[in-house]
Amino acid sequence: GEPVPFPDGLYVVFNKPCGCTCSHKEEGELIYDLLPPQWLRRNPCVNTVGRLDKETSGLLLLTDDGSFEHRLTSPKKHVPKVYRFVTAAPVPVSAVELFASGTLMLESEKTPCLPAELELTGENAGLLTLHEGRYHQVRRMLAAVGAPVTELERIAIGTLLLADLHLAPGEWCAIDPHLFD
């Protein structure tokens, strides 16, 4: 007798806290444990648009729309994703040019990373904008220049900024999927 939430598709932004995993099946706390349980019964199922590792916090999109998910994760679409980071060692200034060049090869990869924008906000801190989403990419890129990450937060996807949403860790809100058109 109650209306079905999100009858035209689920499009949600979630402020992922550290310590939970973007998976349906892994051990430990999952992001889905923090979301309404009825979302798990949706068909098609609700998935994350990309992933954030267990120790990364911040902006995460969830949807049950496969074409929306593909539109945002395909490297051909070049949707920028911005990460705020803190490192255990100083980030060399030369990393700005290296990351922008599109020549950085990560260990066990066959192709170089796409050009990325690195803005240093301190000796051990900065912002990194990516246009692709490889496994642990931010952590691997910074480790490759001798600056292992100690804190990592995704703060933006496209024009959607986490700060504008005023969501505490673990909170979510609906978004208009046309924000990314």
Rosetta silent file (secondary structure, phi, psi, omega in degrees, C-alpha in Angstrom):
SEQUENCE: GEPVPFPDGLYVVFNKPCGCTCSHKEEGELIYDLLPPQWLRRNPCVNTVGRLDKETSGLLLLTDDGSFEHRLTSPKKHVPKVYRFVTAAPVPVSAVELFASGTLMLESEKTPCLPAELELTGENAGLLTLHEGRYHQVRRMLAAVGAPVTELERIAIGTLLLADLHLAPGEWCAIDPHLFD
SCORE:     score description
SCORE:     0.000 S_00000001
   1 L     0.000    1.513  179.800    0.000    0.000    0.000 S_00000001
   2 L  -107.964  149.578  178.843    3.013    2.337   -0.037 S_00000001
   3 L   -65.558  145.681  177.614    4.534    3.970   -3.117 S_00000001
   4 L   -77.200  125.752  177.470    7.679    2.328   -4.477 S_00000001
   5 L   -70.972  145.184  178.191   10.653    4.642   -4.009 S_00000001
   6 L    56.093   55.124 -178.670   12.585    5.532   -7.176 S_00000001
   7 L   -64.713  -23.611 -177.830   10.077    4.029   -9.662 S_00000001
   8 L  -101.034   16.570 -179.416   12.019    5.465  -12.616 S_00000001
   9 L   115.390  144.731 -178.252   15.416    4.210  -11.455 S_00000001
  10 L   -95.525  122.843  178.303   17.597    4.705   -8.425 S_00000001
  11 E  -134.240  106.497 -170.963   20.206    7.490   -8.710 S_00000001
  12 E  -134.737  143.772  168.929   21.880    8.233   -5.392 S_00000001
  13 E  -106.899  137.854 -175.399   25.039    9.871   -4.107 S_00000001
  14 E  -128.684  135.456  174.424   26.477    8.342   -0.924 S_00000001
  15 E   -91.931   95.621 -175.482   29.207    9.698    1.345 S_00000001
  16 E   -71.621  124.374  174.318   31.155    6.488    1.887 S_00000001
  17 L   -81.538  159.398  173.119   32.907    6.261    5.235 S_00000001
  18 L   -64.408  150.716  173.387   36.274    4.539    5.657 S_00000001
  19 L    98.856   -9.853  177.306   36.133    0.930    6.764 S_00000001
  20 L  -115.750  154.810 -172.021   33.338   -0.395    4.579 S_00000001
  21 E  -107.530  143.913  176.756   33.686   -2.206    1.269 S_00000001
  22 L   -86.324   71.925 -177.926   31.969   -1.565   -2.089 S_00000001
  23 L  -150.735  156.936  173.873   30.896   -5.164   -2.554 S_00000001
  24 L   -91.771  -16.538 -166.450   27.834   -7.359   -2.240 S_00000001
  25 L  -127.447  -12.030 -173.699   29.788  -10.414   -1.012 S_00000001
  26 L   -72.121  164.794  176.557   33.008   -9.629    0.891 S_00000001
  27 L   -73.130  156.819  176.274   33.570  -10.176    4.613 S_00000001
  28 L    88.089 -172.096 -177.498   33.171   -7.248    7.024 S_00000001
  29 L   -71.815  132.906  179.466   31.056   -4.131    6.801 S_00000001
  30 E  -110.660  154.501  176.711   29.666   -3.396    3.356 S_00000001
  31 H   -59.476  -31.977 -177.903   28.315   -0.101    2.050 S_00000001
  32 H   -67.532  -19.243  175.119   25.003   -1.899    1.493 S_00000001
  33 H   -69.165  -20.519 -176.603   24.743   -2.429    5.272 S_00000001
  34 H   -98.327    0.278 -175.959   24.392    1.362    5.582 S_00000001
  35 L  -111.863  163.003  179.592   21.660    1.733    2.961 S_00000001
  36 L   -55.838  128.873 -175.787   17.920    0.956    3.025 S_00000001
  37 H   -60.994  -27.956  179.916   17.523   -2.858    2.931 S_00000001
  38 H   -66.010  -20.139  177.584   14.750   -2.715    0.308 S_00000001
  39 H   -63.759  -29.276 -178.914   17.326   -1.456   -2.204 S_00000001
  40 H   -72.219  -14.624  179.939   18.891   -4.923   -2.206 S_00000001
  41 H   -97.037    3.139 -179.322   15.617   -6.381   -3.497 S_00000001
  42 L   -70.753  149.098  176.969   15.452   -4.118   -6.551 S_00000001
  43 L  -135.147  111.934    6.809   15.537   -5.684   -9.996 S_00000001
  44 L   -68.887  160.523 -174.615   17.815   -4.752  -11.675 S_00000001
  45 L   -73.849  159.622  178.666   20.017   -4.700   -8.598 S_00000001
  46 L   -84.254  130.820  178.263   21.655   -1.613   -7.133 S_00000001
  47 E  -131.844  162.054  173.567   25.377   -1.293   -7.825 S_00000001
  48 E   -80.468  150.666  174.655   28.076    1.262   -7.237 S_00000001
  49 E   -93.754   96.103 -169.505   29.256    3.385  -10.149 S_00000001
  50 L    78.350 -173.932 -178.756   32.919    2.483   -9.851 S_00000001
  51 L  -140.038  158.291  168.368   34.378    1.573   -6.480 S_00000001
  52 L  -123.006  136.373 -178.680   36.269    3.070   -3.587 S_00000001
  53 L   -68.545  169.585 -173.780   38.575    0.803   -1.600 S_00000001
  54 L   -54.737  -37.587 -176.050   37.895    0.033    2.047 S_00000001
  55 L   -95.822   10.846  176.713   40.176    2.802    3.346 S_00000001
  56 L  -108.099  135.651  179.170   38.960    5.498    0.920 S_00000001
  57 E  -108.728  174.613  170.317   36.050    7.740    1.854 S_00000001
  58 E   114.623 -159.167 -169.709   33.893   10.135   -0.082 S_00000001
  59 E   -66.856  123.477  178.925   31.584   10.522   -3.016 S_00000001
  60 E  -137.871  132.740  177.283   30.136    7.301   -4.404 S_00000001
  61 E   -98.848  144.812  175.714   27.248    6.972   -6.829 S_00000001
  62 E  -128.798  143.951 -179.609   24.751    4.099   -6.715 S_00000001
  63 E  -157.922  163.972  170.237   22.243    3.132   -9.361 S_00000001
  64 L  -112.923   13.582 -176.987   20.160    0.324  -10.830 S_00000001
  65 L  -107.862  104.024 -177.007   20.599    1.783  -14.347 S_00000001
  66 H   -61.255  -35.936 -179.647   23.363   -0.030  -16.250 S_00000001
  67 H   -71.144  -34.431  174.942   23.591    2.547  -19.040 S_00000001
  68 H   -63.854  -45.569  178.838   24.028    5.361  -16.489 S_00000001
  69 H   -58.816  -46.713 -179.261   26.762    3.348  -14.788 S_00000001
  70 H   -63.800  -40.831 -179.082   28.550    2.755  -18.102 S_00000001
  71 H   -59.288  -32.806 -177.043   28.266    6.414  -19.105 S_00000001
  72 H   -92.635  -19.143 -176.116   30.143    7.455  -15.956 S_00000001
  73 H  -103.946  -16.039 -178.747   32.764    4.710  -15.800 S_00000001
  74 L   -67.667  126.121  177.526   33.829    4.406  -19.429 S_00000001
  75 H   -59.689  -24.265  179.866   37.293    5.968  -19.951 S_00000001
  76 H   -67.935  -20.583 -178.587   36.040    7.142  -23.364 S_00000001
  77 H   -85.301  -19.286  176.463   33.607    9.506  -21.615 S_00000001
  78 L    55.864   40.553  176.386   36.392   11.285  -19.651 S_00000001
  79 L   -74.562  118.334 -177.456   34.215   12.043  -16.607 S_00000001
  80 L   -72.081  141.059  175.291   36.623   13.683  -14.145 S_00000001
  81 E  -125.673  126.387 -174.571   36.912   12.288  -10.633 S_00000001
  82 E  -109.978  132.302 -178.760   38.702   14.431   -8.038 S_00000001
  83 E  -121.144  136.805  171.483   40.479   12.989   -5.001 S_00000001
  84 E   -98.706  132.834 -177.269   41.887   14.784   -1.948 S_00000001
  85 E  -136.359  157.266  170.037   44.920   12.987   -0.526 S_00000001
  86 E  -128.270  139.625 -177.757   47.506   13.098    2.243 S_00000001
  87 E  -119.855  160.987  179.742   50.781   11.202    1.876 S_00000001
  88 L   -80.019  -18.611 -179.914   53.396    9.810    4.264 S_00000001
  89 L  -135.920  158.144  179.410   56.233   11.463    2.327 S_00000001
  90 L   -59.461  142.328  176.126   56.478   14.666    0.285 S_00000001
  91 L   -85.413  122.249  179.499   55.088   14.505   -3.245 S_00000001
  92 L   -64.163  138.898  179.355   57.846   15.525   -5.688 S_00000001
  93 L   -58.380  -30.475  179.615   56.954   18.595   -7.736 S_00000001
  94 H   -62.397  -18.842  179.237   58.056   16.648  -10.823 S_00000001
  95 H   -64.987  -28.515  179.480   54.968   14.426  -10.353 S_00000001
  96 H   -58.171  -50.449 -179.489   52.762   17.272  -11.651 S_00000001
  97 H   -69.931  -40.911  179.922   54.359   17.070  -15.093 S_00000001
  98 H   -59.726  -49.452 -178.566   54.699   13.271  -15.038 S_00000001
  99 H   -63.818  -38.147 -178.920   51.005   12.708  -14.257 S_00000001
 100 H   -70.346  -23.997 -174.513   49.944   15.291  -16.891 S_00000001
 101 H   -72.065  -22.383 -176.318   52.110   13.667  -19.573 S_00000001
 102 L    73.135   23.070 -179.407   50.078   10.468  -19.836 S_00000001
 103 L  -112.348   -5.123 -177.439   53.294    8.410  -19.746 S_00000001
 104 L   -67.187  120.870  176.094   53.174    7.026  -16.189 S_00000001
 105 L  -101.220  124.535  175.847   53.203    3.224  -16.296 S_00000001
 106 L   -89.135  149.875  179.885   51.919    1.492  -13.189 S_00000001
 107 L   -53.814  136.619  178.673   53.335   -1.852  -12.147 S_00000001
 108 L    68.059   13.895  176.222   51.654   -4.806  -13.934 S_00000001
 109 L  -102.303  152.411 -179.498   49.848   -2.494  -16.401 S_00000001
 110 L  -101.139  -16.007  179.436   50.225   -2.712  -20.176 S_00000001
 111 L  -129.560  150.722  179.010   49.225    0.864  -21.013 S_00000001
 112 L   -70.899  160.029  175.047   50.152    4.178  -19.376 S_00000001
 113 L   -65.395  146.715  171.868   47.683    6.114  -17.255 S_00000001
 114 L   -62.391  155.482  176.632   45.653    8.748  -19.048 S_00000001
 115 L   -54.173  138.849 -178.418   46.843   12.292  -18.355 S_00000001
 116 L  -132.883  150.149 -179.905   45.829   13.406  -14.852 S_00000001
 117 E   -99.611  121.065  177.915   45.873   16.787  -13.120 S_00000001
 118 E  -110.459  124.107  175.446   47.865   16.962   -9.883 S_00000001
 119 E  -118.732  116.268  179.106   47.537   20.056   -7.695 S_00000001
 120 E   -84.008  125.364  179.118   49.819   20.148   -4.669 S_00000001
 121 E  -106.676   -2.860  178.501   48.178   21.886   -1.701 S_00000001
 122 E  -174.714  175.438 -178.912   51.037   21.129    0.667 S_00000001
 123 L   -60.691  -36.949 -176.675   54.240   19.133    0.824 S_00000001
 124 L  -119.820   28.807 -176.165   52.301   15.957    1.667 S_00000001
 125 E  -152.815  157.411  177.615   48.843   16.822    0.345 S_00000001
 126 E   176.899 -169.841  177.014   46.968   17.655   -2.795 S_00000001
 127 E  -124.226  138.796  177.687   44.195   17.021   -5.271 S_00000001
 128 E  -128.791  124.897  178.541   44.361   14.539   -8.119 S_00000001
 129 E  -106.490  121.357  179.716   41.864   14.558  -10.999 S_00000001
 130 E  -110.424  156.304  177.087   41.551   11.318  -12.968 S_00000001
 131 L  -122.714   17.604  176.142   39.651   10.552  -16.167 S_00000001
 132 L  -149.912  176.750 -177.977   39.739    6.781  -15.772 S_00000001
 133 L  -142.108   80.560  177.091   39.359    4.361  -12.891 S_00000001
 134 L   -86.708  164.434 -179.960   42.009    1.678  -12.527 S_00000001
 135 L   -55.658  120.543  177.647   42.446   -0.556   -9.504 S_00000001
 136 L    48.374   37.680 -169.791   43.742    1.564   -6.559 S_00000001
 137 H   -58.993  -48.426 -178.151   44.916    4.094   -9.141 S_00000001
 138 H   -61.187  -47.372 -179.413   45.477    7.141   -6.912 S_00000001
 139 H   -60.615  -42.707 -178.051   47.352    5.096   -4.320 S_00000001
 140 H   -69.572  -39.158  178.970   49.471    3.383   -7.001 S_00000001
 141 H   -63.522  -46.555 -178.680   50.293    6.611   -8.845 S_00000001
 142 H   -70.148  -36.540  175.595   51.455    8.393   -5.706 S_00000001
 143 H   -62.837  -34.787 -179.301   53.382    5.341   -4.471 S_00000001
 144 H   -63.569  -22.880  178.019   55.142    5.259   -7.868 S_00000001
 145 L  -106.418   17.321  174.350   56.622    8.710   -7.108 S_00000001
 146 L    81.554   22.155 -177.818   57.609    7.779   -3.530 S_00000001
 147 L  -129.108   78.364 -178.623   54.626    9.299   -1.718 S_00000001
 148 L   -63.196  138.970 -177.102   52.429    6.552   -0.200 S_00000001
 149 E   -75.847  135.788  173.780   48.882    7.657    0.595 S_00000001
 150 E  -111.290  -25.732  176.256   47.733    7.817    4.223 S_00000001
 151 E  -139.820  138.505 -179.711   44.331    9.496    3.638 S_00000001
 152 E  -146.294  130.827  179.493   42.187    9.451    0.518 S_00000001
 153 E  -141.188  129.945  172.707   38.769   10.946   -0.201 S_00000001
 154 E   -83.314  124.024 -174.533   36.894   11.330   -3.494 S_00000001
 155 E  -110.170  -10.105 -179.895   35.453   14.838   -3.406 S_00000001
 156 E  -159.134  148.554  168.173   33.908   15.200   -6.887 S_00000001
 157 E  -133.118  119.744 -174.934   32.609   13.336   -9.925 S_00000001
 158 L    58.394 -129.002  179.390   32.033   15.593  -12.909 S_00000001
 159 L   -93.883    0.487 -179.498   30.391   18.759  -11.596 S_00000001
 160 E   -83.405  115.605 -177.687   28.951   16.997   -8.530 S_00000001
 161 E  -107.475  129.658  179.882   30.856   18.165   -5.437 S_00000001
 162 H   -58.774  -40.070 -178.004   30.589   16.310   -2.135 S_00000001
 163 H   -60.802  -32.576 -179.516   30.971   19.565   -0.172 S_00000001
 164 H   -72.039  -18.018 -174.467   27.844   21.008   -1.840 S_00000001
 165 H   -89.174  -19.237  178.593   25.735   18.066   -0.670 S_00000001
 166 L    54.632   43.767  178.801   26.384   18.469    3.084 S_00000001
 167 L   -99.541  128.856  173.187   26.261   14.706    3.658 S_00000001
 168 L   -74.870  158.632  175.689   27.890   13.233    6.748 S_00000001
 169 L   -52.837  131.599 -178.881   29.754    9.930    6.267 S_00000001
 170 L    92.367   -7.429  179.418   27.155    7.188    5.764 S_00000001
 171 L   -95.096  156.893 -179.363   24.452    9.574    4.511 S_00000001
 172 E  -139.981  163.202  171.657   22.945    9.572    1.014 S_00000001
 173 E  -152.365  155.260  177.452   20.606   11.635   -1.144 S_00000001
 174 E   -73.030  149.623  175.894   18.891   11.250   -4.498 S_00000001
 175 L  -130.775  162.245  175.107   20.356   13.045   -7.507 S_00000001
 176 L   -85.098  119.730 -178.427   19.146   13.929  -10.972 S_00000001
 177 H   -63.245  -17.586 -179.342   20.899   11.562  -13.430 S_00000001
 178 H   -77.250   -3.525  173.683   20.888   14.342  -16.029 S_00000001
 179 H   -57.530  -24.890 -173.191   23.588   16.161  -14.026 S_00000001
 180 H  -105.229   10.535  178.749   26.051   14.129  -16.079 S_00000001
 181 L   -75.425    0.000    0.000   24.597   14.743  -19.567 S_00000001
